Every structure is written in C-alpha cells, then in structure tokens.
Amino acid sequence: MRELEASEDVKAKLAIEYFVYRIGLNAGMLAAALQGLDAFVFTAGIGENSASIRARVVEQLGWLGVTLDPAENFRSARLISRSDSLIPV
C-alpha cells in the first residue's frame, strides 16, 4: 500500500480507490446484516499505519453517521472519530 500511495501511476490510484470502495461496500453489508455497528476498528499494517486510507474509508462510512477527527487520525490515536460521531472509530 505504501508503494501504491507513493506512486503517480493512474493504475495505482485506481487500485487504492477500488480497495477503499470494497471496504466501504463490505462494511455496509455487514452493518446491514448486524442492523448497525457498535464500532469500526482499523487493524493490521494498513489500518494502523495509513492515515490517508483510514480517512478515505471513514468518508465511505459517512452515511452511517461516522465522522473523523483529522488530527487524531494523523497521529494514529486509538480513537480517531469525533465526539459527535454516531459510531466510534
């Protein structure tokens, strides 16, 4: 993912867009199946290390009432959602 984010190649940008889209799609399906979410958790390498991917994914989850605190996301805090977010992230 670091290489894709650093690349200027259109295909790399498309790969990132598709990756984020699929996360949003699957999160939406799971939210529907579970009839809501208690929290959204980022894990592993990308989830722990890529503020830009986290921000893009949270943007996809906006329809669920998820809002991001950009400063907390940038510093990779444990809680990166704003206090008014309906779902903690």
Tab-separated table of C-alpha atoms in Angstrom:
chain	number	residue	atom	x	y	z
A	1	MET	CA	0.000	0.000	0.000
A	2	ARG	CA	2.899	2.375	0.714
A	3	GLU	CA	4.126	1.877	-2.821
A	4	LEU	CA	0.659	2.496	-4.254
A	5	GLU	CA	0.205	5.657	-2.185
A	6	ALA	CA	3.623	6.954	-3.262
A	7	SER	CA	3.017	6.200	-6.945
A	8	GLU	CA	1.814	8.737	-9.508
A	9	ASP	CA	0.609	5.920	-11.770
A	10	VAL	CA	-3.093	6.145	-12.609
A	11	LYS	CA	-3.387	2.391	-12.076
A	12	ALA	CA	-2.045	2.755	-8.526
A	13	LYS	CA	-4.617	5.448	-7.774
A	14	LEU	CA	-7.353	3.251	-9.222
A	15	ALA	CA	-6.184	0.317	-7.102
A	16	ILE	CA	-6.452	2.452	-3.955
A	17	GLU	CA	-9.890	3.734	-4.956
A	18	TYR	CA	-11.081	0.177	-5.552
A	19	PHE	CA	-9.595	-1.024	-2.250
A	20	VAL	CA	-11.398	1.730	-0.313
A	21	TYR	CA	-14.605	1.124	-2.271
A	22	ARG	CA	-14.560	-2.588	-1.390
A	23	ILE	CA	-14.013	-1.842	2.290
A	24	GLY	CA	-16.961	0.548	2.248
A	25	LEU	CA	-19.104	-1.953	0.352
A	26	ASN	CA	-18.361	-4.795	2.745
A	27	ALA	CA	-18.722	-2.601	5.824
A	28	GLY	CA	-22.130	-1.521	4.539
A	29	MET	CA	-23.224	-5.110	4.012
A	30	LEU	CA	-22.051	-6.065	7.491
A	31	ALA	CA	-23.749	-3.028	9.047
A	32	ALA	CA	-26.996	-4.060	7.364
A	33	ALA	CA	-26.645	-7.698	8.415
A	34	LEU	CA	-25.874	-6.691	12.011
A	35	GLN	CA	-28.562	-3.982	11.973
A	36	GLY	CA	-25.982	-1.360	12.894
A	37	LEU	CA	-22.452	-1.139	14.224
A	38	ASP	CA	-21.139	-0.672	17.754
A	39	ALA	CA	-17.720	0.468	16.478
A	40	PHE	CA	-15.463	0.367	13.433
A	41	VAL	CA	-11.923	-0.822	14.110
A	42	PHE	CA	-8.851	-0.484	11.900
A	43	THR	CA	-6.224	-3.180	12.398
A	44	ALA	CA	-3.046	-4.598	10.915
A	45	GLY	CA	-0.491	-2.807	8.777
A	46	ILE	CA	-2.669	-0.572	6.641
A	47	GLY	CA	-5.191	0.122	9.389
A	48	GLU	CA	-2.505	1.045	11.858
A	49	ASN	CA	-0.160	2.949	9.541
A	50	SER	CA	-2.109	4.700	6.794
A	51	ALA	CA	-3.931	7.838	7.914
A	52	SER	CA	-4.980	8.533	4.318
A	53	ILE	CA	-6.613	5.119	3.870
A	54	ARG	CA	-8.354	5.426	7.242
A	55	ALA	CA	-9.663	8.856	6.235
A	56	ARG	CA	-10.931	7.592	2.895
A	57	VAL	CA	-12.647	4.601	4.480
A	58	VAL	CA	-14.306	6.772	7.122
A	59	GLU	CA	-15.531	9.022	4.321
A	60	GLN	CA	-17.202	5.950	2.799
A	61	LEU	CA	-18.900	5.289	6.148
A	62	GLY	CA	-20.286	8.794	6.458
A	63	TRP	CA	-23.799	7.565	5.665
A	64	LEU	CA	-23.656	5.600	8.933
A	65	GLY	CA	-23.002	8.799	10.869
A	66	VAL	CA	-19.258	8.228	11.194
A	67	THR	CA	-17.169	11.398	11.463
A	68	LEU	CA	-13.388	11.587	11.592
A	69	ASP	CA	-11.178	13.745	13.785
A	70	PRO	CA	-8.377	14.517	11.290
A	71	ALA	CA	-5.825	15.449	13.974
A	72	GLU	CA	-6.382	12.226	15.912
A	73	ASN	CA	-6.272	10.219	12.696
A	74	PHE	CA	-2.999	11.869	11.660
A	75	ARG	CA	-1.374	10.963	14.974
A	76	SER	CA	-2.802	7.405	14.788
A	77	ALA	CA	-4.675	7.779	18.068
A	78	ARG	CA	-6.626	4.882	19.484
A	79	LEU	CA	-9.897	6.812	18.913
A	80	ILE	CA	-9.932	8.719	15.621
A	81	SER	CA	-13.604	9.622	15.380
A	82	ARG	CA	-15.010	12.952	16.533
A	83	SER	CA	-17.031	13.102	19.718
A	84	ASP	CA	-20.221	13.632	17.663
A	85	SER	CA	-19.645	10.501	15.565
A	86	LEU	CA	-22.538	8.051	15.886
A	87	ILE	CA	-20.072	5.171	15.704
A	88	PRO	CA	-16.654	5.262	17.388
A	89	VAL	CA	-13.694	4.535	15.140
